[in-house]
CSV table of C-alpha atoms in Angstrom, one decimal:
chain,number,residue,atom,x,y,z
W,1,UNK,CA,18.9,-22.2,-22.4
W,2,UNK,CA,21.0,-22.7,-25.6
W,3,UNK,CA,21.1,-26.2,-25.5
W,4,UNK,CA,17.2,-26.4,-24.9
W,5,UNK,CA,16.9,-24.2,-28.2
W,6,UNK,CA,19.2,-26.3,-30.3
W,7,UNK,CA,17.4,-29.6,-28.6
W,8,UNK,CA,13.8,-27.9,-29.7
W,9,UNK,CA,15.1,-27.2,-33.2
W,10,UNK,CA,16.0,-30.6,-34.0
W,11,UNK,CA,13.0,-32.4,-31.9
W,12,UNK,CA,10.3,-29.9,-33.5
W,13,UNK,CA,11.9,-30.2,-36.9
W,14,UNK,CA,10.4,-33.6,-37.8
W,15,UNK,CA,6.9,-31.9,-36.9
W,16,UNK,CA,6.8,-29.2,-39.3
W,17,UNK,CA,4.9,-30.9,-41.7
W,18,UNK,CA,2.1,-31.7,-39.1
W,19,UNK,CA,-0.4,-29.0,-37.5
W,20,UNK,CA,-0.4,-29.1,-33.9
W,21,UNK,CA,-3.3,-27.6,-32.1
W,22,UNK,CA,-6.2,-27.9,-29.6
W,23,UNK,CA,-6.4,-31.3,-27.4
W,24,UNK,CA,-2.9,-32.9,-28.8
W,25,UNK,CA,-0.4,-33.9,-26.1
W,26,UNK,CA,3.2,-35.2,-26.2
W,27,UNK,CA,6.9,-33.9,-26.8
W,28,UNK,CA,6.2,-31.8,-29.9
W,29,UNK,CA,3.5,-29.9,-27.7
W,30,UNK,CA,6.0,-29.4,-24.8
W,31,UNK,CA,8.6,-28.2,-27.0
W,32,UNK,CA,6.3,-25.4,-28.7
W,33,UNK,CA,5.3,-24.6,-25.2
W,34,UNK,CA,8.9,-24.1,-24.1
W,35,UNK,CA,9.7,-21.8,-27.0
W,36,UNK,CA,6.3,-19.7,-26.2
W,37,UNK,CA,7.4,-19.4,-22.6
W,38,UNK,CA,11.3,-18.4,-23.7
W,39,UNK,CA,9.8,-15.8,-25.8
W,40,UNK,CA,7.3,-14.5,-23.2
W,41,UNK,CA,4.3,-15.4,-24.6
W,42,UNK,CA,3.3,-18.3,-22.4
W,43,UNK,CA,3.6,-17.9,-18.6
W,44,UNK,CA,2.4,-21.5,-17.5
W,45,UNK,CA,4.6,-24.5,-17.4
W,46,UNK,CA,5.3,-26.6,-20.3
W,47,UNK,CA,2.9,-29.5,-19.5
W,48,UNK,CA,2.8,-31.0,-23.1
W,49,UNK,CA,-1.1,-30.6,-23.6
W,50,UNK,CA,-2.2,-28.2,-26.1
W,51,UNK,CA,-5.1,-26.3,-24.4
W,52,UNK,CA,-6.6,-22.9,-24.2
W,53,UNK,CA,-3.7,-21.2,-22.8
W,54,UNK,CA,-1.5,-22.5,-25.4
W,55,UNK,CA,-3.8,-21.7,-28.1
W,56,UNK,CA,-4.2,-18.2,-26.8
W,57,UNK,CA,-0.3,-18.0,-26.5
W,58,UNK,CA,0.1,-19.0,-30.2
W,59,UNK,CA,-2.3,-16.8,-31.4
W,60,UNK,CA,-0.8,-13.7,-29.6
W,61,UNK,CA,2.5,-14.9,-31.2
W,62,UNK,CA,1.0,-15.1,-34.7
W,63,UNK,CA,-0.5,-11.7,-34.4
W,64,UNK,CA,2.6,-10.2,-33.4
W,65,UNK,CA,4.8,-12.0,-36.1
W,66,UNK,CA,2.5,-11.3,-39.2
W,67,UNK,CA,1.1,-14.6,-39.4
W,68,UNK,CA,-2.4,-16.0,-40.1
W,69,UNK,CA,-4.0,-16.2,-36.8
W,70,UNK,CA,-5.7,-19.7,-36.0
W,71,UNK,CA,-4.0,-20.8,-33.2
W,72,UNK,CA,-2.6,-23.7,-34.6
W,73,UNK,CA,1.1,-24.3,-35.1
W,74,UNK,CA,1.9,-25.5,-38.8
W,75,UNK,CA,4.8,-25.1,-40.7
W,76,UNK,CA,5.1,-21.1,-40.9
W,77,UNK,CA,4.3,-20.9,-37.2
W,78,UNK,CA,7.0,-23.3,-36.2
W,79,UNK,CA,9.5,-21.8,-38.4
W,80,UNK,CA,9.0,-18.3,-36.9
W,81,UNK,CA,9.0,-19.8,-33.3
W,82,UNK,CA,12.3,-21.1,-34.0
W,83,UNK,CA,13.7,-18.3,-36.0
W,84,UNK,CA,16.6,-16.6,-34.2
W,85,UNK,CA,16.0,-18.9,-31.0
W,86,UNK,CA,19.6,-19.8,-30.8
W,87,UNK,CA,20.7,-16.1,-31.0
W,88,UNK,CA,17.9,-14.9,-28.7
W,89,UNK,CA,19.1,-17.5,-26.3
W,90,UNK,CA,22.8,-16.1,-26.5
W,91,UNK,CA,21.8,-12.4,-26.3
W,92,UNK,CA,19.3,-13.2,-23.3
W,93,UNK,CA,22.4,-14.9,-21.4
W,94,UNK,CA,24.5,-11.9,-22.2
W,95,UNK,CA,21.8,-9.5,-20.9
W,96,UNK,CA,21.5,-11.2,-17.5
W,97,UNK,CA,25.1,-12.2,-16.9
W,98,UNK,CA,26.4,-10.1,-13.9
W,99,UNK,CA,22.9,-8.6,-13.0
W,100,UNK,CA,20.9,-8.8,-9.8
W,101,UNK,CA,18.9,-12.1,-9.8
W,102,UNK,CA,16.1,-12.4,-7.1
W,103,UNK,CA,14.1,-15.4,-5.9
W,104,UNK,CA,10.7,-13.9,-5.3
W,105,UNK,CA,7.1,-15.3,-4.6
W,106,UNK,CA,4.8,-14.5,-7.5
W,107,UNK,CA,1.1,-14.1,-8.0
W,108,UNK,CA,-0.8,-12.9,-10.9
W,109,UNK,CA,-3.5,-10.3,-11.5
W,110,UNK,CA,-5.3,-8.7,-14.4
W,111,UNK,CA,-7.2,-5.5,-15.1
W,112,UNK,CA,-10.4,-7.7,-15.2
W,113,UNK,CA,-9.9,-8.5,-11.3
W,114,UNK,CA,-12.6,-6.8,-9.2
W,115,UNK,CA,-11.8,-3.5,-8.0
W,116,UNK,CA,-8.7,-3.1,-10.3
W,117,UNK,CA,-8.7,0.2,-12.4
W,118,UNK,CA,-6.7,-1.1,-15.1
W,119,UNK,CA,-4.0,1.8,-14.7
W,120,UNK,CA,-0.7,1.0,-13.0
W,121,UNK,CA,1.0,3.1,-10.5
W,122,UNK,CA,2.9,4.9,-13.0
W,123,UNK,CA,-0.1,5.8,-15.2
W,124,UNK,CA,-0.1,3.1,-17.8
W,125,UNK,CA,-2.5,0.5,-19.1
W,126,UNK,CA,-2.4,-2.5,-17.1
W,127,UNK,CA,-1.4,-5.3,-19.6
W,128,UNK,CA,0.9,-8.6,-20.0
W,129,UNK,CA,4.8,-7.5,-19.4
W,130,UNK,CA,3.8,-5.2,-16.5
W,131,UNK,CA,4.5,-6.3,-12.7
W,132,UNK,CA,3.7,-4.9,-9.6
W,133,UNK,CA,6.7,-4.8,-6.9
W,134,UNK,CA,7.7,-3.3,-3.8
W,135,UNK,CA,9.9,-0.1,-4.8
W,136,UNK,CA,12.0,-0.7,-2.1
W,137,UNK,CA,13.2,-3.8,-3.4
W,138,UNK,CA,12.8,-3.2,-7.1
W,139,UNK,CA,12.6,0.7,-8.5
W,140,UNK,CA,9.5,1.5,-10.5
W,141,UNK,CA,10.5,1.8,-14.1
W,142,UNK,CA,13.1,-1.2,-13.9
W,143,UNK,CA,13.1,-3.8,-16.6
W,144,UNK,CA,13.2,-7.3,-15.6
W,145,UNK,CA,13.4,-10.9,-17.2
W,146,UNK,CA,11.3,-13.3,-15.2
W,147,UNK,CA,11.8,-17.0,-15.9
W,148,UNK,CA,8.7,-18.7,-17.1
W,149,UNK,CA,6.8,-15.3,-17.8
W,150,UNK,CA,9.3,-13.1,-20.1
W,151,UNK,CA,10.3,-9.6,-20.0
W,152,UNK,CA,8.4,-6.9,-18.0
W,153,UNK,CA,8.7,-3.7,-16.5
W,154,UNK,CA,8.0,-2.8,-12.5
W,155,UNK,CA,5.3,-0.5,-13.2
W,156,UNK,CA,2.6,-0.9,-10.4
W,157,UNK,CA,2.5,-1.5,-6.8
W,158,UNK,CA,0.2,-3.0,-4.5
W,159,UNK,CA,-0.8,-3.0,-0.8
W,160,UNK,CA,0.0,-7.0,-0.4
W,161,UNK,CA,3.3,-6.6,-2.8
W,162,UNK,CA,6.0,-6.3,0.3
W,163,UNK,CA,9.5,-7.3,0.4
W,164,UNK,CA,10.3,-10.1,-2.2
W,165,UNK,CA,6.9,-10.4,-3.5
W,166,UNK,CA,6.0,-9.7,-7.4
W,167,UNK,CA,2.6,-9.7,-9.0
W,168,UNK,CA,2.5,-10.5,-12.8
W,169,UNK,CA,0.0,-8.9,-15.2
W,170,UNK,CA,-2.1,-11.3,-17.4
W,171,UNK,CA,-4.1,-10.8,-20.1
W,172,UNK,CA,-7.4,-12.2,-18.3
W,173,UNK,CA,-8.5,-12.9,-14.9
W,174,UNK,CA,-8.7,-16.7,-15.9
W,175,UNK,CA,-5.0,-16.7,-17.0
W,176,UNK,CA,-4.1,-15.0,-13.5
W,177,UNK,CA,-5.8,-17.6,-11.6
W,178,UNK,CA,-4.7,-20.3,-13.3
W,179,UNK,CA,-0.9,-18.9,-12.6
W,180,UNK,CA,-1.9,-19.0,-8.9
W,181,UNK,CA,1.1,-18.5,-6.7
W,182,UNK,CA,4.7,-19.9,-7.2
W,183,UNK,CA,8.2,-19.0,-6.9
W,184,UNK,CA,9.8,-17.4,-9.5
W,185,UNK,CA,13.5,-16.0,-10.6
W,186,UNK,CA,13.6,-12.5,-11.2
W,187,UNK,CA,16.8,-11.2,-13.2
W,188,UNK,CA,17.0,-7.2,-13.0
W,189,UNK,CA,18.1,-6.0,-16.2
């Protein structure tokens, strides 16, 4: 991850002058997507296509980092994405070394799903960063790092979430459907 971060910084630095936004494709977009994934803003894979989900992730990042919210990666947004990337990579590796690592089957859900109350089993609002687990595998309240999703808290349960299954909360039903089903690596922190 540290090597990736260093490569990203050098690969993206030449794009600092250009704005990267909707409809663009290529290595620069893929590098930005990887930075967003590593920071927990994008849960999809880095496909190198700047589409709606990448734009929404950029907007969330901009909002949480005091930047102008336009969904475009310009010089300031790129600098903020790169800021402390090497340090964060080292900190993440230090946090997950020696902890339990699980390979799990992941699905996604949202507060917008039909029949969902929007409240977790522990009484919190359902939002990104909350996951549903089997409490016999991962106790409720446990902090996690899920590769390709980011940091999360085991805060919910579900009838179909048994054994090594995990349900990742997304911000919208559309994002949850796009995530689909996939295998993920879960680091118990």
